[in-house]
Short mmCIF file of C-alpha atoms in Angstrom, two decimals:
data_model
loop_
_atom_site.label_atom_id
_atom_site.label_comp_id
_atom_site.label_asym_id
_atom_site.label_seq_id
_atom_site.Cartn_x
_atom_site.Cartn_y
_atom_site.Cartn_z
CA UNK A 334 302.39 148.46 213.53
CA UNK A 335 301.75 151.36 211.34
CA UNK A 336 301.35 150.94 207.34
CA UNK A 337 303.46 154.05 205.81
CA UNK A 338 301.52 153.31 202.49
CA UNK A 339 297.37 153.73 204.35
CA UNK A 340 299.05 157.07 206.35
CA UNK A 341 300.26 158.42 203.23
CA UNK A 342 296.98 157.50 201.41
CA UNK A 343 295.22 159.37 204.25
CA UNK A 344 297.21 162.16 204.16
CA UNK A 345 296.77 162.71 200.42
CA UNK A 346 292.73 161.76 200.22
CA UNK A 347 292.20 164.82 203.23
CA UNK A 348 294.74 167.50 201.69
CA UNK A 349 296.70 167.18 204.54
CA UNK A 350 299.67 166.57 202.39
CA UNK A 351 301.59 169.78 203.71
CA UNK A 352 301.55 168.20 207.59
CA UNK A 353 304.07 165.32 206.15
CA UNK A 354 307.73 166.70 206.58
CA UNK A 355 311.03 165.59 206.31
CA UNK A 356 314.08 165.73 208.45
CA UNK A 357 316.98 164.10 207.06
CA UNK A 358 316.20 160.69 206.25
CA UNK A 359 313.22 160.71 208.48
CA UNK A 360 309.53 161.12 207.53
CA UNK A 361 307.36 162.39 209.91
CA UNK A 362 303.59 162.31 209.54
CA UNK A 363 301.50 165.18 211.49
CA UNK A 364 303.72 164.02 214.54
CA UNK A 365 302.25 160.63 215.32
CA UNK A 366 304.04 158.44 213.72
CA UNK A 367 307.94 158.85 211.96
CA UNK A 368 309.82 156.44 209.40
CA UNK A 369 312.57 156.43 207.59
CA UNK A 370 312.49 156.96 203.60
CA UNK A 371 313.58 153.86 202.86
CA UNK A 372 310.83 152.34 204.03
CA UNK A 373 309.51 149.90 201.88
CA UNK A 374 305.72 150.11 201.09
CA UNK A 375 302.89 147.70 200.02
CA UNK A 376 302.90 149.04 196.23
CA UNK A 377 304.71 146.79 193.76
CA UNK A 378 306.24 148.69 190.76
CA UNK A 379 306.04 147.54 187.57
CA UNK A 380 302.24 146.47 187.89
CA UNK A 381 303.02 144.02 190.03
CA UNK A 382 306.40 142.79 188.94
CA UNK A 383 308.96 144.72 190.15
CA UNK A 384 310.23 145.47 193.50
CA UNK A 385 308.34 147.73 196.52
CA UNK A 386 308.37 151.42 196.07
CA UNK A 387 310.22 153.05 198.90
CA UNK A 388 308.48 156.17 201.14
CA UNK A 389 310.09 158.28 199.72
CA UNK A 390 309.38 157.80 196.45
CA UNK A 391 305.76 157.79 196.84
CA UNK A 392 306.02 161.18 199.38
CA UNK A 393 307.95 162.88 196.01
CA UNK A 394 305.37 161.31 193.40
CA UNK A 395 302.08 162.64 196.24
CA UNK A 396 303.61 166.43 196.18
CA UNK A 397 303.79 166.19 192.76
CA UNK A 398 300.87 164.12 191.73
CA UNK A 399 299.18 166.74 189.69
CA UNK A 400 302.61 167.70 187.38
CA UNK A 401 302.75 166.53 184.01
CA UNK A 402 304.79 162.97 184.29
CA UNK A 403 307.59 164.24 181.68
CA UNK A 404 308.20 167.42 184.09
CA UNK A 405 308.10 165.32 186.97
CA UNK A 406 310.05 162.15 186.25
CA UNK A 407 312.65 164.78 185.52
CA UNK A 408 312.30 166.66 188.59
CA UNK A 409 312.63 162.97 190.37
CA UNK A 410 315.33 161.88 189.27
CA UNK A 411 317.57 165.35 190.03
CA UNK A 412 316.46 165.24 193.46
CA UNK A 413 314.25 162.20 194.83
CA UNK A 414 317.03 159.96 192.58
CA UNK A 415 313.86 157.27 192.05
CA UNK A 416 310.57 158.15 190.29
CA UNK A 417 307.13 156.05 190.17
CA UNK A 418 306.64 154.70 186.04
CA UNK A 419 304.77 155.65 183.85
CA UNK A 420 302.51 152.14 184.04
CA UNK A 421 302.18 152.61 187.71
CA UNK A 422 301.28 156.17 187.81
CA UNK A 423 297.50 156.34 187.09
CA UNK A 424 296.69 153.32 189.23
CA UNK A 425 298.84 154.94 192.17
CA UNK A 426 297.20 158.40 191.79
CA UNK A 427 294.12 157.17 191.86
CA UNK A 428 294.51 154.87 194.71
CA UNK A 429 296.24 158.25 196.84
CA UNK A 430 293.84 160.36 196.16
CA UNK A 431 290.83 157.97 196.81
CA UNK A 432 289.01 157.57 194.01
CA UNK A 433 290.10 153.97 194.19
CA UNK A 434 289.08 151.97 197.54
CA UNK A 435 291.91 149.26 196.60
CA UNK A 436 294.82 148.33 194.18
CA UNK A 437 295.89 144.86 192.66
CA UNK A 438 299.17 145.73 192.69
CA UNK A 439 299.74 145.81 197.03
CA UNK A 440 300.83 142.94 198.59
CA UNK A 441 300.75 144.03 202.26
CA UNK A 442 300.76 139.95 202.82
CA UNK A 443 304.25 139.27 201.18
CA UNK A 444 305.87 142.70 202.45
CA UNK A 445 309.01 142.30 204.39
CA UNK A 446 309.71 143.10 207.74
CA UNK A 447 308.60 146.89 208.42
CA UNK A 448 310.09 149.64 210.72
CA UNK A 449 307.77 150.41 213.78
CA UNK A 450 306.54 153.96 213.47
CA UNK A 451 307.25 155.64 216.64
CA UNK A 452 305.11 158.35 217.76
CA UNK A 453 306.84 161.77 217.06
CA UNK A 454 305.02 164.52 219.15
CA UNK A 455 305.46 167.75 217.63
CA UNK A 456 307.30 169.72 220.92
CA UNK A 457 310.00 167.31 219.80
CA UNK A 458 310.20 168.75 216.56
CA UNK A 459 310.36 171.97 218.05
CA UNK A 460 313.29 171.10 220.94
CA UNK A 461 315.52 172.79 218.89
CA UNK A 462 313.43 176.36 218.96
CA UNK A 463 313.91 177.36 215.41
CA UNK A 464 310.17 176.95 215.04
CA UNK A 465 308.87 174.86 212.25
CA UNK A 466 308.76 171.27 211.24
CA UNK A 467 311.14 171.74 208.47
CA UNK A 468 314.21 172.79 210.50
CA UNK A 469 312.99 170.61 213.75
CA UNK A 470 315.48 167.83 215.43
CA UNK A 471 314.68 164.44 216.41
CA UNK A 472 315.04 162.96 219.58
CA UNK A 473 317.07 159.85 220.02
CA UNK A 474 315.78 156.75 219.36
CA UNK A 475 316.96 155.46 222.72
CA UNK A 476 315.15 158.87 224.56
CA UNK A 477 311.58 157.83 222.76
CA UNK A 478 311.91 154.29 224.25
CA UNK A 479 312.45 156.14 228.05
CA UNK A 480 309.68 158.23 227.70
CA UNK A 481 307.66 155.66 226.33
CA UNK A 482 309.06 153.06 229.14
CA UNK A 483 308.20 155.59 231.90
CA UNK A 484 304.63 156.38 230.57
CA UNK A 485 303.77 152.70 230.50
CA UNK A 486 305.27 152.72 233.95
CA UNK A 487 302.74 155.43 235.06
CA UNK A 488 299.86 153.81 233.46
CA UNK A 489 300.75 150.23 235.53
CA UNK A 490 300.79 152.22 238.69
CA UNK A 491 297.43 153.67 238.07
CA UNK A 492 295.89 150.43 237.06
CA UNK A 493 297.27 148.58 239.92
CA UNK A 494 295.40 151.63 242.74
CA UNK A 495 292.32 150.69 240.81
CA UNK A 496 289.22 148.98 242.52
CA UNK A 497 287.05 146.97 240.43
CA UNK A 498 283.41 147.48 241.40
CA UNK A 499 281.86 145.33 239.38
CA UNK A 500 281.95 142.39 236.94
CA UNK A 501 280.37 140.37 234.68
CA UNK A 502 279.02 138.10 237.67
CA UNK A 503 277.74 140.90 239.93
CA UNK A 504 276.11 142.35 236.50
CA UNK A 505 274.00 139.32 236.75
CA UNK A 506 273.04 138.71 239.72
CA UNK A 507 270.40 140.54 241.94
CA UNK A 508 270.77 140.68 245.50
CA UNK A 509 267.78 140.04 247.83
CA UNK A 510 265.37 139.21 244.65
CA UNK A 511 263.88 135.73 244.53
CA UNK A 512 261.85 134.19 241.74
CA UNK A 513 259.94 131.14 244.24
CA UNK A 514 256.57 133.11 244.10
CA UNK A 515 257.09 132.42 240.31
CA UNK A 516 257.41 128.83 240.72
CA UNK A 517 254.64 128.52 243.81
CA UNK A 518 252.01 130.23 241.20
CA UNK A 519 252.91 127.65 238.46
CA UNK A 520 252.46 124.85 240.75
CA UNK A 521 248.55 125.99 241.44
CA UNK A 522 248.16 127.10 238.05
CA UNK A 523 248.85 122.92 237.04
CA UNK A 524 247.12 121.58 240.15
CA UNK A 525 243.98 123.38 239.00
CA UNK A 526 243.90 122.59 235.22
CA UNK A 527 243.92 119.05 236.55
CA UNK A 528 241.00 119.31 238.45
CA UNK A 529 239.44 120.61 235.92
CA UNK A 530 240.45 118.41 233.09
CA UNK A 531 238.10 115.18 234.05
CA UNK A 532 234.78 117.78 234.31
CA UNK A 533 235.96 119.56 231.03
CA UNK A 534 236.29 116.40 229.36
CA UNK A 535 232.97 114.89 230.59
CA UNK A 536 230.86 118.31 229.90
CA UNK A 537 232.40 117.93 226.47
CA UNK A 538 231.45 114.50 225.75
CA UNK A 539 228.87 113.73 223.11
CA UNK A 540 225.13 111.67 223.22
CA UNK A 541 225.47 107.86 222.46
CA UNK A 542 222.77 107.44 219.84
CA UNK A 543 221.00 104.30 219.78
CA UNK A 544 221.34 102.19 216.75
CA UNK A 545 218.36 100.05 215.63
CA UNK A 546 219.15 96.53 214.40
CA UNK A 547 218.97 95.87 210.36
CA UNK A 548 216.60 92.94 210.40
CA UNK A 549 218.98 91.57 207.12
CA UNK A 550 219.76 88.44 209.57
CA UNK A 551 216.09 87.32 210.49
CA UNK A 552 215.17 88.50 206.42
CA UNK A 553 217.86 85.94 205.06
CA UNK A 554 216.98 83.55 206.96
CA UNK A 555 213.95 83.36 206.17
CA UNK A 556 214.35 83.37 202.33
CA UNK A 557 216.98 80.99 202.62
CA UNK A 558 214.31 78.07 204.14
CA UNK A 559 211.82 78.77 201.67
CA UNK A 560 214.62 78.23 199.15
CA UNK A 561 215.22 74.61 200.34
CA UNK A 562 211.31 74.08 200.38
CA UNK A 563 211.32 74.79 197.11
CA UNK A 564 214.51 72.81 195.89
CA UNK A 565 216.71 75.87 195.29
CA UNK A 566 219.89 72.96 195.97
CA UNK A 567 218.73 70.98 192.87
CA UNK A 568 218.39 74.10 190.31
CA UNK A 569 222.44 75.33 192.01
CA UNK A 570 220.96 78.48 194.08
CA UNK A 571 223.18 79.62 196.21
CA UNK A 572 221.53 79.15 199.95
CA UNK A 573 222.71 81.32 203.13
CA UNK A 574 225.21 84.13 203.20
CA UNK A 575 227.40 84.56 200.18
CA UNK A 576 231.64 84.35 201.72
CA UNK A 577 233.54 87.55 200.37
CA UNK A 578 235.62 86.52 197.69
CA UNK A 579 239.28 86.39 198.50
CA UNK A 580 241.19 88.95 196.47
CA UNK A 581 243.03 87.41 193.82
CA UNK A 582 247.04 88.00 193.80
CA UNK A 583 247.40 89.39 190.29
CA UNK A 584 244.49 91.25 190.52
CA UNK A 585 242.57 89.60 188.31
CA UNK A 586 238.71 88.09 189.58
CA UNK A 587 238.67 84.46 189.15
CA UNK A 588 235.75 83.22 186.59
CA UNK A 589 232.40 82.05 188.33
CA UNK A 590 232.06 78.73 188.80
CA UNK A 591 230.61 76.30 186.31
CA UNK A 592 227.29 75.27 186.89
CA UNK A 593 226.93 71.23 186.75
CA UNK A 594 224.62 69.98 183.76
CA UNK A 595 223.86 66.26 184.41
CA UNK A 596 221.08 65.77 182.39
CA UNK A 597 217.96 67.71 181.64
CA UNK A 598 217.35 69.39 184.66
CA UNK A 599 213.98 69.11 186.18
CA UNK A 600 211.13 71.15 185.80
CA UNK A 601 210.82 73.79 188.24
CA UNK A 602 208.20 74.11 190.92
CA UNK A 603 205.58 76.60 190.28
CA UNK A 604 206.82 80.18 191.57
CA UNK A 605 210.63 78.86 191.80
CA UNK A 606 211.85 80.77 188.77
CA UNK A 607 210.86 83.94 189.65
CA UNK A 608 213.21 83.56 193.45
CA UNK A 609 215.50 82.32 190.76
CA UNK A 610 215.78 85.02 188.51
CA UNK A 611 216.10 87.55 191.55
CA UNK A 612 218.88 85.30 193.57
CA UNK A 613 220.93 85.29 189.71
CA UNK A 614 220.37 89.28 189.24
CA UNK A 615 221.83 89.56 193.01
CA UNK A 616 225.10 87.61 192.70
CA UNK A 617 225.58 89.14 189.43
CA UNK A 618 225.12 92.83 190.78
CA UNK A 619 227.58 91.74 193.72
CA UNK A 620 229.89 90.30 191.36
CA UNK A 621 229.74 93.35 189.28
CA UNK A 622 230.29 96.31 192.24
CA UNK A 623 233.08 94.63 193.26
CA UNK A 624 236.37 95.41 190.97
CA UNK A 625 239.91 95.05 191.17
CA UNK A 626 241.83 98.36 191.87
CA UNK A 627 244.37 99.32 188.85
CA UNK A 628 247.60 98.79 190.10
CA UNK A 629 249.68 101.68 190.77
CA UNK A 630 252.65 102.01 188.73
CA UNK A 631 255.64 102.99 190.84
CA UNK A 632 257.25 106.42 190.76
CA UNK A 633 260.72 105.69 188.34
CA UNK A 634 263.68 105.15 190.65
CA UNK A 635 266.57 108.03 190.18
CA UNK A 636 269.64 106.54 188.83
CA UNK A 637 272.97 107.69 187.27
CA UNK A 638 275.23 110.20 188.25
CA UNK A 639 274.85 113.76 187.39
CA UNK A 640 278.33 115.04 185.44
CA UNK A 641 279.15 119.44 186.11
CA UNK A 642 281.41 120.53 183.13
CA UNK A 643 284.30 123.38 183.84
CA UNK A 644 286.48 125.41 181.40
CA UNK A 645 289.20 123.42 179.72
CA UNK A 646 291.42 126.16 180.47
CA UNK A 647 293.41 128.07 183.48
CA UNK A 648 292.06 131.61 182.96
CA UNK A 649 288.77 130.69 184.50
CA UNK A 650 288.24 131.32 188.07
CA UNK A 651 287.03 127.60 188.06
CA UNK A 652 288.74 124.67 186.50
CA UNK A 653 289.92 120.89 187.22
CA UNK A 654 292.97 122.34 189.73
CA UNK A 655 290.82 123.70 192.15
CA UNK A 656 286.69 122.99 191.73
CA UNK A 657 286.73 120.10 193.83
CA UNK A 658 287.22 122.51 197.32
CA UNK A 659 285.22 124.82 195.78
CA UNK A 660 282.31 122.94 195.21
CA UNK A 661 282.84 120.02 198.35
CA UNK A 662 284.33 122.55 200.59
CA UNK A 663 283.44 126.08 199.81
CA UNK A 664 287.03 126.95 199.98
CA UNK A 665 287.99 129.05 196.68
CA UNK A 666 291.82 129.02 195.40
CA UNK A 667 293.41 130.33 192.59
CA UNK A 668 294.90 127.56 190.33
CA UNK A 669 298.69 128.54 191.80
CA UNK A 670 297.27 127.70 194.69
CA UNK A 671 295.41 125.16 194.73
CA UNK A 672 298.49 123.44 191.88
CA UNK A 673 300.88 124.43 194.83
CA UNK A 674 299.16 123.10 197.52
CA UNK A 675 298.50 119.34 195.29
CA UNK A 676 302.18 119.72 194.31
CA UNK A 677 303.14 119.89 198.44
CA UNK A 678 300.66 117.20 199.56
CA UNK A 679 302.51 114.92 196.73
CA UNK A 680 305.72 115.53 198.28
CA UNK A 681 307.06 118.50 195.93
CA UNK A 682 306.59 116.86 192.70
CA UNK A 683 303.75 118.45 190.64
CA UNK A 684 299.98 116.78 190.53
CA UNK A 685 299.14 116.03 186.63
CA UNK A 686 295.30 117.66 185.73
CA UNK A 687 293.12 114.82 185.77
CA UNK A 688 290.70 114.71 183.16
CA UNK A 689 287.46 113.22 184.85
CA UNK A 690 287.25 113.17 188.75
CA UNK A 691 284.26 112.30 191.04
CA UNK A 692 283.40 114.75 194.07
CA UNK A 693 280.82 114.07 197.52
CA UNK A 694 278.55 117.09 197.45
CA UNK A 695 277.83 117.44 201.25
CA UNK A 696 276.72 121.18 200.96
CA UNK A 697 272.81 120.45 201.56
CA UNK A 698 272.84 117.21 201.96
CA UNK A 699 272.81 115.06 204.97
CA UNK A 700 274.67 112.01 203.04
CA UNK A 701 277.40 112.49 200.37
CA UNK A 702 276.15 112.20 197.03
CA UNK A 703 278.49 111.71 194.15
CA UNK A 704 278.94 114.27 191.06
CA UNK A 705 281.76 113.93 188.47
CA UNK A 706 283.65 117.06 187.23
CA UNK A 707 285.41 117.12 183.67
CA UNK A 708 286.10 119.65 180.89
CA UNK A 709 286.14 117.03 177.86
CA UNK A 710 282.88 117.05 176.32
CA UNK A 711 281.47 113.74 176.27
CA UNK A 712 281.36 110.71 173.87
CA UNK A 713 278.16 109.01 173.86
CA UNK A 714 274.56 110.48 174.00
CA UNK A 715 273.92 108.92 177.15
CA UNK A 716 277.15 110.70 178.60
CA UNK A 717 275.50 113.86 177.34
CA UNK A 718 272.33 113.47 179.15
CA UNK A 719 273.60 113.20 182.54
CA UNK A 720 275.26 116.58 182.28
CA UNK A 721 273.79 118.89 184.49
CA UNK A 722 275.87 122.40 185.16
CA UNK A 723 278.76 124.15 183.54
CA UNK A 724 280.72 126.54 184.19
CA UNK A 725 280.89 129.17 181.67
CA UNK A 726 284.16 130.99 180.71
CA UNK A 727 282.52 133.87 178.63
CA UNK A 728 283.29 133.22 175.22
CA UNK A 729 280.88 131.12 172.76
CA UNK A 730 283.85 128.86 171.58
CA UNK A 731 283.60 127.06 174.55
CA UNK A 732 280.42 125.18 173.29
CA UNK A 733 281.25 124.65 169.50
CA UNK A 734 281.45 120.77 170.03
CA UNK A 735 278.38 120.72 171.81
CA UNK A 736 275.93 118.17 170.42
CA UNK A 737 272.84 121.14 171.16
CA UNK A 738 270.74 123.04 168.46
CA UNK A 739 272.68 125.87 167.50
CA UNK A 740 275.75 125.90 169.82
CA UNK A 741 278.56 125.17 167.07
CA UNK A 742 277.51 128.58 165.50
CA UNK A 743 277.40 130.79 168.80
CA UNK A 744 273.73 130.02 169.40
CA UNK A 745 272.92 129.01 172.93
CA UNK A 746 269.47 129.41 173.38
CA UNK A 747 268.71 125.47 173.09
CA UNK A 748 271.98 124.65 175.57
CA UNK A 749 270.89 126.82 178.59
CA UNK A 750 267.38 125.68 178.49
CA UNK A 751 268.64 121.99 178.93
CA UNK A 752 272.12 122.42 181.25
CA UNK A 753 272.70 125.19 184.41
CA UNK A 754 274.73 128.18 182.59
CA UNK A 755 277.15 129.37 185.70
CA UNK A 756 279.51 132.18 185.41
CA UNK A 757 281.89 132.79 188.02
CA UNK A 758 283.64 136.53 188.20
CA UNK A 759 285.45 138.55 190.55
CA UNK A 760 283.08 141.31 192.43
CA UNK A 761 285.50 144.07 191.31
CA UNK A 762 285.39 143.63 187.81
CA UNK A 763 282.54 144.00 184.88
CA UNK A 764 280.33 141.00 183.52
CA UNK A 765 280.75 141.01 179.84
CA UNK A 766 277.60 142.02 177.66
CA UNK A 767 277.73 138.97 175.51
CA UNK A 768 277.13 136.97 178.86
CA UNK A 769 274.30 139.38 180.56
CA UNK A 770 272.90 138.09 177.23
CA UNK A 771 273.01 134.10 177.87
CA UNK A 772 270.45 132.30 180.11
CA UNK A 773 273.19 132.42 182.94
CA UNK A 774 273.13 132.37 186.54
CA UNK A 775 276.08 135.39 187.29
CA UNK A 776 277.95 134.41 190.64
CA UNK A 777 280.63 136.98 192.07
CA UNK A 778 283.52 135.89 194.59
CA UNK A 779 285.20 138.65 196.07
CA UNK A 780 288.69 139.05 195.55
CA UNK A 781 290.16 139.27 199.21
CA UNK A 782 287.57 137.91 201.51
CA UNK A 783 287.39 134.17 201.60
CA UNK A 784 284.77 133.63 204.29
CA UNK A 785 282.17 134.59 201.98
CA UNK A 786 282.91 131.51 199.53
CA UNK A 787 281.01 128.93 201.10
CA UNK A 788 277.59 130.83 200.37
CA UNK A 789 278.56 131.38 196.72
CA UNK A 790 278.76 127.40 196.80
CA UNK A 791 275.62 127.08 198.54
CA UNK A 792 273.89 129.46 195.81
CA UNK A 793 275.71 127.28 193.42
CA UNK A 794 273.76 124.12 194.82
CA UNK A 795 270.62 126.07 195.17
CA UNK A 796 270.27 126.85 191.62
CA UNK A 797 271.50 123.48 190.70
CA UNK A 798 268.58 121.54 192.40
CA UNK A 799 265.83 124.13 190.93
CA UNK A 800 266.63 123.61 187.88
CA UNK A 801 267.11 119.53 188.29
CA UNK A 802 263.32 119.56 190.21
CA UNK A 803 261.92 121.83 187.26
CA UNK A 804 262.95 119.59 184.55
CA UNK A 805 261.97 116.46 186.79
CA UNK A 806 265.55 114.76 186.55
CA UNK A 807 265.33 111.28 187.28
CA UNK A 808 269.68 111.66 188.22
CA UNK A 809 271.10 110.85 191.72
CA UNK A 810 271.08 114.40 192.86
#
């Protein structure tokens, strides 16, 4: 179906303005396509509020687009009998012409029910032989649907004496090719690196080098029975091999043992002291090298859950109607919508804006993790702490009850180095200097597509985590 507004726009963007005539109440464009002037186009008057703009109306206000308004709202009314406003005029223009790729003010998606522009060939302009489109007849509606009927007719018959050569299966396959050789050379290729796998490995293998015994055995031994000849039992030396002491369960070594004083002991034999003094200095170097490793202290366990503030009012792309898709989801909706779409999953009657409500962030996670949304600034310090993001509306007042350094007098130097600044815009229109100034992250949504939403959400998550890791939150994230 044919949109008389985009032909029109065409028309008047490549000066082809004079190939647009009119016949009665028909409006024939370049002889492709015809409507009536009562068409009603995509372009609501008003600036959005009033009703659609008929063809006609917007075929007088193109011829004349260039006339001063006064001169041509006149001129409109005497003989087009409706004229474009004064409001509507510059965006229109500019939209015609093509200086303007789109306009706020068409709602192609609401537009009722449209007349099918028929093609109007220009010999049937002409049928009359005055020459001319301005003096040209129509032909009867019920004449354009034979013609048409017959050349669809004509177009079956030719399709149905057509032979189809090929399709997508013959595409693919190859007649009299066969890939076996392939799979008869892979074969080998395996048999042979097993063959060679045992030599490779044994060629590869490297010297066993002999190890010569220690000799500490027959050397201990050997002190240890010229200890007992010498009464080392009686002075409490330690004869044979010292056990390893067990380690201890807090870490801690236990205190030597106390050595048992019954008495004066005796006197030792001659040479004994020296083998005492030796076996003493040995336990006490073993004693010493061995020391309990500190304990490691364990890595703090996140806890509490992170909080994401929003504007507490409805001009902001983002608020408490419809952040919860945006951010679980990545499904953006106006607040109408998203209000209209609570109101119909309550049964008609309106949803009430919650103050405080919990969302499970999924986006980059494998299992839901919980966030809560709000736009009342918290009451405690520790409530303050676990707040994270927020989403900015653009204007300093927004932060005045914030507990930061300098945010009840506009400045927010202090706040954005602790929380995520986000600010959420349309593509299509201008970030305001006083926020190219914050410490913001600037995220644009555009205003008609909705499939790009979800990766504005996952950018939204991506920044989010940075700046948690770089300040080494200890949240739930």
């Amino acid at each position: 179906m044919a949109d008389p507004l985009s032909l029109l726009r065409e028309y008047v963007s490549g000066n082809k303005i004079d190939e647009v005539v009119v016949n009665g109440d028909r409006v024939d464009f370049g002889g492709k396509f015809t409507f009536s002037k009562n068409t009603p186009t995509g372009y609501k008057s008003q600036q959005g509020k009033g009703n659609f703009y008929d063809l006609g109306t917007l075929l007088f206000f193109a011829r004349n687009i260039n006339v001063k308004f006064t001169e041509y709202f006149k001129k409109a009314r005497e003989e087009a009998g409706a004229a474009v406003t004064f409001v509507d005029r510059k965006d229109l223009q500019e939209y015609l012409t093509g200086r303007s790729d789109r306009s706020e003010y068409i709602q192609l998606a609401v537009l009722p029910p449209l007349e099918v522009g028929h093609p109007a060939k220009r010999a049937r302009l002409e049928a009359d032989g005055e020459g001319g489109a301005a003096g040209a007849g129509y032909v009867g509606a019920g004449e354009e649907e034979a013609e048409e009927a017959a050349e669809m007719a004509a177009l079956r018959k030719v399709r149905e004496n057509e032979l189809q050569l090929r399709d997508r299966n013959t595409m693919l396959s190859v007649p009299g090719r066969s890939f076996r050789k392939v799979l008869t050379i892979l074969s080998q290729a395996q048999r042979d690196n097993q063959k060679a796998y045992p030599e490779r490995r044994q060629t590869t293998a490297k010297p066993v080098v002999p190890v010569r015994p220690s000799g500490r055995y027959e050397r201990q031994t050997q002190q240890d029975a010229t200890l007992r000849q010498m009464g080392a039992a009686e002075l409490g030396v330690q004869v044979g091999f010292k056990p390893a002491p067990a380690a201890p369960a807090d870490g801690v070594p236990p205190p030597p043992p106390p050595v048992a004083r019954q008495g004066a002991p005796a006197p030792p034999p001659p040479g004994s002291q020296q083998r005492q003094g030796s076996s003493s200095r040995h336990a006490a170097a073993q004693q010493q090298a061995w020391r309990p490793e500190p304990a490691k202290q364990a890595a703090p366990q996140p806890r509490g859950t992170p909080v994401i503030m929003v504007p507490p009012g409805m001009t902001a792309l983002l608020n408490m109607h419809n952040v919860r898709g945006f951010l679980e989801r990545g499904e953006f909706r106006t607040t109408d919508e998203a209000k209209a779409a609570a109101a119909e999953a309550n049964g008609g009657n309106p949803v009430a804006k919650e103050d405080r409500t919990a969302i499970q962030r999924t986006i980059g996670r494998k299992k839901p993790v919980k966030y809560y949304i709000t736009d009342k600034e918290p009451t405690s310090k520790q409530d303050w702490d676990r707040v994270v993001a927020v989403i900015c509306l653009g204007k300093a007042w927004q932060f005045k009850k914030w507990p930061f350094k300098g945010a009840a007098k506009g400045d927010l130097v202090d706040t954005f180095s602790r929380v995520l600044g986000v600010f959420v815009h349309y593509t299509d229109e201008k970030v305001d200097a006083t926020v190219k100034s914050w410490n913001v992250k600037i995220l644009g949504l555009n205003r008609q597509s909705r499939h790009r939403d979800a990766t504005v959400a996952q950018e939204f998550w991506r920044l989010l985590d940075a700046h948690l890791q770089a300040r080494g939150s200890t949240l739930l994230y």
